[in-house]
Short mmCIF file of C-alpha atoms in Angstrom, two decimals:
data_model
loop_
_atom_site.label_atom_id
_atom_site.label_comp_id
_atom_site.label_asym_id
_atom_site.label_seq_id
_atom_site.Cartn_x
_atom_site.Cartn_y
_atom_site.Cartn_z
CA MET H 27 1.60 73.91 2.85
CA ALA H 28 4.74 74.86 3.59
CA SER H 29 4.30 78.01 4.41
CA ALA H 30 2.59 77.83 7.63
CA SER H 31 5.07 75.82 9.72
CA GLY H 32 8.35 76.39 11.29
CA GLU H 33 11.53 76.33 10.74
CA GLY H 34 11.64 72.45 11.38
CA SER H 35 8.95 71.66 9.27
CA PRO H 36 9.38 72.23 5.92
CA ALA H 37 12.04 70.41 5.87
CA ARG H 38 9.60 67.26 7.10
CA VAL H 39 6.87 68.43 5.07
CA ASP H 40 9.70 68.35 1.73
CA GLY H 41 10.36 65.26 2.80
CA ASP H 42 7.34 63.24 2.42
CA TYR H 43 6.45 65.32 -0.54
CA GLU H 44 9.26 63.81 -2.16
CA SER H 45 8.44 60.67 -0.59
CA LEU H 46 4.56 60.69 -2.02
CA VAL H 47 5.56 61.95 -4.86
CA SER H 48 8.45 58.63 -5.09
CA THR H 49 6.15 56.66 -4.44
CA PRO H 50 5.93 53.74 -7.32
CA ASP H 51 2.43 53.12 -8.16
CA VAL H 52 3.05 49.37 -7.58
CA GLU H 53 3.47 50.14 -4.49
CA LEU H 54 0.91 52.00 -4.16
CA LEU H 55 -1.38 48.83 -5.76
CA LYS H 56 0.37 47.08 -3.22
CA ARG H 57 -1.34 48.97 -0.41
CA ALA H 58 -4.66 49.64 -1.64
CA TRP H 59 -4.67 45.42 -1.98
CA ARG H 60 -3.40 44.56 0.94
CA ASN H 61 -6.73 47.34 2.44
CA GLU H 62 -8.85 45.41 0.63
CA LYS H 63 -8.02 41.96 1.61
CA ALA H 64 -7.84 42.50 5.15
CA ALA H 65 -10.78 45.01 5.29
CA PRO H 66 -14.06 43.46 6.43
CA GLU H 67 -16.30 46.30 4.37
CA ILE H 68 -15.64 47.53 0.50
CA LEU H 69 -13.25 50.08 0.44
CA HIS H 70 -13.00 53.25 -1.79
CA PHE H 71 -12.05 52.21 -5.46
CA GLN H 72 -8.60 54.12 -6.87
CA THR H 73 -9.80 55.13 -10.33
CA ASP H 74 -6.73 56.69 -10.44
CA LEU H 75 -4.26 54.48 -9.39
CA ILE H 76 -6.10 51.54 -10.76
CA ARG H 77 -6.03 53.96 -14.42
CA ARG H 78 -3.25 54.49 -14.32
CA VAL H 79 -1.61 50.53 -13.51
CA ILE H 80 -3.42 49.97 -16.43
CA GLY H 81 -1.76 51.66 -18.54
CA GLN H 82 1.96 51.10 -17.19
CA ILE H 83 0.97 47.48 -17.71
CA GLN H 84 -0.31 47.50 -22.12
CA LEU H 85 3.22 49.66 -22.08
CA THR H 86 5.39 46.91 -20.09
CA GLU H 87 4.29 44.01 -22.76
CA GLU H 88 4.63 46.38 -25.97
CA THR H 89 8.26 46.92 -24.47
CA ILE H 90 8.79 43.57 -23.49
CA GLU H 91 7.27 42.80 -27.14
CA GLU H 92 9.73 44.79 -28.54
CA PHE H 93 12.79 43.09 -26.18
CA SER H 94 12.09 39.37 -27.78
CA SER H 95 11.36 40.98 -31.09
CA ASP H 96 15.40 42.50 -30.72
CA GLY H 97 16.90 40.10 -29.18
CA ILE H 98 17.97 41.78 -25.44
CA ASP H 99 18.82 38.99 -23.37
CA PRO H 100 16.94 36.74 -22.88
CA LEU H 101 16.78 36.68 -19.21
CA THR H 102 16.26 40.31 -18.79
CA VAL H 103 13.26 39.51 -20.45
CA SER H 104 12.14 37.25 -18.62
CA LEU H 105 12.36 39.71 -15.11
CA TYR H 106 10.34 41.64 -16.96
CA GLN H 107 7.56 39.06 -17.59
CA MET H 108 8.08 37.96 -13.83
CA ASP H 109 7.69 42.00 -12.95
CA LEU H 110 4.77 42.03 -14.93
CA ASP H 111 3.06 38.82 -13.70
CA ARG H 112 3.17 40.39 -10.59
CA THR H 113 1.29 43.51 -10.58
CA GLN H 114 -1.63 41.96 -12.90
CA TYR H 115 -2.13 39.23 -10.39
CA LEU H 116 -2.32 42.49 -7.48
CA LEU H 117 -4.71 44.10 -9.58
CA ARG H 118 -6.61 41.02 -10.85
CA SER H 119 -6.69 40.11 -7.01
CA TYR H 120 -7.86 43.86 -5.93
CA LEU H 121 -10.54 43.70 -8.27
CA ARG H 122 -11.58 40.13 -7.67
CA ILE H 123 -11.62 40.48 -4.06
CA ARG H 124 -14.28 43.77 -4.85
CA LEU H 125 -16.13 41.75 -6.70
CA GLN H 126 -16.46 38.71 -3.98
CA LYS H 127 -16.90 41.63 -1.29
CA ILE H 128 -20.30 43.16 -3.72
CA GLU H 129 -21.62 39.50 -4.10
CA LYS H 130 -21.49 38.89 0.06
CA TYR H 131 -23.08 41.77 0.52
CA MET H 132 -25.53 42.63 -2.34
CA PHE H 133 -28.39 44.02 -0.41
CA HIS H 134 -26.81 45.70 2.46
CA ILE H 135 -24.86 47.75 -0.89
CA SER H 136 -27.96 48.34 -2.81
CA ASN H 137 -29.52 50.00 0.44
CA LYS H 138 -26.64 52.07 1.61
CA PRO H 139 -26.33 54.87 -0.59
CA GLU H 140 -22.83 55.33 1.78
CA VAL H 141 -21.16 52.73 0.78
CA GLN H 142 -22.84 52.32 -3.56
CA SER H 143 -20.86 55.15 -3.46
CA ARG H 144 -17.68 53.20 -2.70
CA LEU H 145 -18.15 51.14 -6.30
CA SER H 146 -16.59 51.75 -9.16
CA GLY H 147 -19.43 52.82 -12.19
CA GLN H 148 -18.81 49.29 -13.81
CA GLU H 149 -19.15 47.81 -10.55
CA LYS H 150 -22.57 49.66 -9.53
CA GLY H 151 -24.23 47.97 -12.65
CA PHE H 152 -22.77 44.11 -11.83
CA ALA H 153 -23.79 44.68 -8.14
CA ARG H 154 -27.26 46.01 -9.88
CA ARG H 155 -27.78 43.00 -12.00
CA CYS H 156 -26.63 40.58 -9.82
CA THR H 157 -29.47 42.15 -6.78
CA GLU H 158 -31.88 41.55 -9.79
CA ASP H 159 -30.57 37.96 -10.06
CA MET H 160 -30.75 37.52 -6.63
CA GLU H 161 -34.17 38.78 -5.57
CA ARG H 162 -35.63 37.03 -9.40
CA HIS H 163 -34.19 33.66 -8.15
CA LEU H 164 -35.19 34.47 -4.15
CA GLU H 165 -39.14 35.01 -5.17
CA GLU H 166 -39.58 32.45 -8.06
CA GLY H 167 -38.14 29.48 -5.56
CA VAL H 168 -39.38 30.86 -2.31
CA LEU H 169 -41.09 34.21 -1.75
CA SER H 170 -43.70 33.69 -5.14
CA LYS H 171 -45.47 30.30 -3.26
CA LEU H 172 -46.40 32.17 0.52
CA PRO H 173 -49.31 34.23 1.10
CA GLU H 174 -49.37 37.86 -0.38
CA ASN H 175 -48.38 39.65 3.06
CA TYR H 176 -44.98 37.95 3.22
CA GLN H 177 -43.46 38.44 0.30
CA ASP H 178 -41.17 40.55 0.79
CA ILE H 179 -37.60 40.19 0.87
CA LEU H 180 -36.81 42.12 3.57
CA LYS H 181 -39.01 42.43 5.91
CA GLN H 182 -40.54 39.06 7.46
CA SER H 183 -43.99 40.04 6.59
CA ILE H 184 -45.66 44.07 5.54
CA ILE H 185 -46.39 44.05 9.75
CA SER H 186 -43.26 44.56 10.55
CA GLU H 187 -42.11 48.12 10.84
CA GLU H 188 -37.99 47.37 9.87
CA ASN H 189 -36.40 45.19 7.71
CA ASP H 190 -36.09 42.04 10.05
CA MET H 191 -34.82 39.72 8.22
CA GLY H 192 -30.97 39.58 8.90
CA ASN H 193 -29.18 39.45 5.60
CA MET B 8 -50.78 41.94 16.73
CA SER B 9 -54.27 43.59 17.04
CA LEU B 10 -53.58 44.56 13.30
CA LEU B 11 -53.84 41.21 12.50
CA CYS B 12 -57.19 40.90 10.83
CA PRO B 13 -58.93 44.77 11.12
CA ARG B 14 -61.45 43.71 8.89
CA LYS B 15 -63.04 41.57 10.50
CA ILE B 16 -63.24 42.97 13.63
CA GLN B 17 -64.45 46.45 12.05
CA GLU B 18 -67.40 43.30 10.58
CA GLU B 19 -68.42 41.23 13.46
CA GLY B 20 -68.52 45.27 15.18
CA LEU B 21 -66.79 43.80 18.10
CA ASP B 22 -64.05 45.44 20.15
CA VAL B 23 -60.26 44.67 20.70
CA GLN B 24 -60.70 43.40 24.03
CA THR B 25 -63.37 40.57 23.43
CA THR B 26 -61.38 39.26 20.05
CA ARG B 27 -58.52 37.58 22.10
CA ASN B 28 -59.84 34.80 21.75
CA GLY B 29 -59.12 31.05 20.33
CA ASP B 30 -58.90 32.65 17.45
CA HIS B 31 -55.74 34.98 17.47
CA TYR B 32 -54.05 32.90 18.72
CA GLY B 33 -54.31 30.39 16.23
CA ALA B 34 -53.41 33.33 14.06
CA LEU B 35 -50.39 34.39 16.04
CA ILE B 36 -49.52 30.85 16.21
CA HIS B 37 -50.13 30.75 12.47
CA HIS B 38 -48.54 33.27 11.81
CA LEU B 39 -45.45 33.49 13.35
CA ALA B 40 -45.02 29.95 11.96
CA LEU B 41 -45.58 31.33 8.45
CA VAL B 42 -42.65 34.00 9.39
CA ARG B 43 -40.18 30.96 10.79
CA ASN B 44 -40.92 28.85 7.39
CA LYS B 45 -39.85 31.92 5.47
CA ARG B 46 -37.01 32.16 7.13
CA CYS B 47 -35.89 29.09 7.13
CA LEU B 48 -37.06 28.58 2.88
CA MET B 49 -34.76 32.27 1.98
CA THR B 50 -31.75 30.96 4.54
CA TYR B 51 -31.71 28.04 2.91
CA VAL B 52 -32.09 29.58 -1.01
CA TYR B 53 -29.89 31.91 -0.33
CA SER B 54 -26.77 29.99 1.38
CA ARG B 55 -27.37 27.33 -1.40
CA ALA B 56 -27.29 30.90 -4.27
CA GLU B 57 -23.68 31.85 -2.27
CA ILE B 58 -22.15 28.46 -2.51
CA ILE B 59 -23.16 28.63 -6.67
CA SER B 60 -21.71 32.20 -7.14
CA SER B 61 -19.03 30.68 -5.44
CA LEU B 62 -18.30 27.84 -7.99
CA ILE B 63 -18.07 29.83 -11.01
CA TRP B 64 -14.67 31.33 -9.01
CA LYS B 65 -13.87 28.01 -8.29
CA VAL B 66 -14.49 26.06 -11.80
CA GLY B 67 -15.35 28.47 -14.09
CA PRO B 68 -18.64 29.28 -16.33
CA VAL B 69 -18.97 25.62 -17.03
CA LEU B 70 -20.20 23.17 -14.56
CA PRO B 71 -19.34 19.81 -14.22
CA HIS B 72 -21.24 17.03 -15.09
CA GLU B 73 -21.43 15.54 -11.14
CA ILE B 74 -22.94 18.59 -9.47
CA GLN B 75 -25.07 20.37 -11.76
CA GLU B 76 -27.29 16.89 -11.73
CA LYS B 77 -27.31 18.37 -7.92
CA LEU B 78 -28.53 22.11 -9.04
CA SER B 79 -32.54 22.64 -9.72
CA HIS B 80 -33.34 24.06 -13.48
CA LEU B 81 -34.28 27.50 -11.87
CA GLU B 82 -30.50 27.22 -10.08
CA GLU B 83 -28.77 26.14 -13.22
CA ASP B 84 -30.30 29.87 -14.12
CA TYR B 85 -28.76 31.72 -11.72
CA PHE B 86 -25.89 30.19 -12.70
CA LYS B 87 -25.84 31.23 -16.01
CA LYS B 88 -27.28 35.02 -14.97
CA HIS B 89 -23.80 35.38 -12.76
CA SER B 90 -21.40 34.14 -14.75
CA ALA B 91 -22.44 36.25 -17.68
CA ALA B 92 -22.65 39.11 -15.24
CA LEU B 93 -19.34 38.48 -14.36
CA LYS B 94 -17.92 37.79 -17.51
CA SER B 95 -19.78 41.29 -18.95
CA TYR B 96 -18.19 43.50 -16.26
CA MET B 97 -14.83 41.71 -17.29
CA SER B 98 -15.68 42.65 -20.27
CA ARG B 99 -16.11 45.92 -20.21
CA LEU B 100 -12.53 46.72 -18.39
CA ASP B 101 -11.01 44.30 -20.77
CA LEU B 102 -8.77 42.25 -18.58
CA ASP B 103 -10.23 38.24 -17.50
CA LEU B 104 -9.97 38.19 -13.29
CA THR B 105 -11.11 33.87 -13.51
CA VAL B 106 -7.07 33.09 -14.30
CA ASP B 107 -3.73 33.85 -11.96
CA MET B 108 -6.23 33.70 -9.11
CA VAL B 109 -2.34 31.76 -7.35
CA PRO B 110 0.44 34.57 -6.40
CA PRO B 111 3.22 33.54 -9.39
CA LYS B 112 5.77 31.80 -8.96
CA ASP B 113 7.51 31.37 -12.11
CA PRO B 114 6.57 33.36 -15.84
CA TYR B 115 6.19 30.12 -17.85
CA ILE B 116 5.12 26.74 -17.01
CA GLN B 117 5.89 23.61 -18.34
CA VAL B 118 3.33 21.41 -19.26
CA ARG B 119 2.60 18.17 -20.74
CA VAL B 120 -0.69 17.87 -22.54
CA LEU B 121 -2.97 14.55 -21.70
CA ASP B 122 -5.65 14.99 -23.61
CA ASP B 123 -5.10 16.17 -28.01
CA ILE B 124 -6.71 19.35 -28.54
CA GLY B 125 -5.06 20.16 -31.70
CA VAL B 126 -3.40 22.89 -32.91
CA VAL B 127 -4.06 26.26 -30.45
CA LEU B 128 -3.18 29.87 -31.22
CA SER B 129 -1.95 31.75 -28.11
CA ASP B 130 -0.70 34.98 -28.57
CA ASP B 131 1.51 35.22 -32.11
CA LYS B 132 2.61 31.38 -31.98
CA THR B 133 1.01 28.46 -32.93
CA THR B 134 1.51 25.34 -30.93
CA ASN B 135 0.52 21.61 -31.57
CA PHE B 136 -0.90 20.35 -28.24
CA ALA B 137 -0.31 16.33 -29.45
CA ARG B 138 -0.25 14.07 -26.23
CA HIS B 139 2.57 13.67 -24.54
CA SER B 140 4.51 16.34 -25.89
CA MET B 141 5.05 19.14 -23.03
CA HIS B 142 5.61 23.08 -23.84
CA PHE B 143 6.86 25.78 -22.27
CA LEU B 144 3.48 28.03 -21.58
CA LYS B 145 3.39 31.45 -20.45
CA ARG B 146 1.13 31.34 -17.21
CA THR B 147 -1.58 33.27 -18.16
CA ASP B 148 -2.31 31.37 -21.05
CA ALA B 149 -1.21 28.01 -19.62
CA GLU B 150 -3.98 28.31 -17.02
CA GLN B 151 -7.33 28.73 -19.04
CA PHE B 152 -6.13 24.60 -19.92
CA ILE B 153 -5.32 23.59 -16.68
CA SER B 154 -8.40 24.63 -14.91
CA ARG B 155 -10.04 21.81 -18.20
CA VAL B 156 -7.59 19.13 -18.77
CA GLY B 157 -3.90 19.46 -19.31
CA ARG B 158 -1.52 18.97 -15.71
CA PRO B 159 1.57 20.68 -15.35
CA ALA B 160 4.25 18.77 -15.58
CA ALA B 161 6.64 19.26 -12.15
#
């Protein structure tokens, strides 16, 4: 990476590399959370980041317990606690936003493998269950009462050439 | 639209042009009306189901009575199945996603107990939630009670 660049650039590349390495996971999580919140579509699941964040949260929880049993200054403990709370909020909100997007676009997600590749393994399971539940619900509520050729969820009737039920 | 009754056309040995008669247009209107009704029904049922999904996030896994009486049996089933799907996802991650809905301001909340819940086990402490007693609880512990009965004081 650095070897191909000219005279002035190695310093810049190093600077970028350092900033990449030193960005704390919390910052990365915040960025991922902001992106997810603002984007109308579901984005790629940050598997590694989430795994690291969960590990760090557990570590911090244990540290806090040790602190409170060691009798460390309660102000310090509550500062750690606050930091932990904020990180937990980010993590939970990130996962929640993704779940709500899955609920909203479940049929689109099941039909487009490109979008489906952006979900984590557990999210794929959740999406599958969601679509199954919704299909059962629609079938029993409406489609079973319609004449045979009209019972498809995605096509208006069997003579439709494409999936024209909109949603 | 000639696909509509291929068998009928074959049986009667008629060719396509002459069969565009009253029957044909009657069938066409019937088909279009049916398809429109299907769209309306699907939209109605689907919109209600979306509202039900959002209820799980607002109200929790148990429905209050006023809402429950407005749902059909099928919708109650859907609600239960959807909560189960959510619960299964959360247990696989080992994370409760229904707490912590707003960004945290204080690590501890002061809570006054409104109804007698009795002795409650939380983390490593056992606290007695007698009526009108005030407690300092950790946010995440407090949230499950707030959504049920208690109310945070100040």
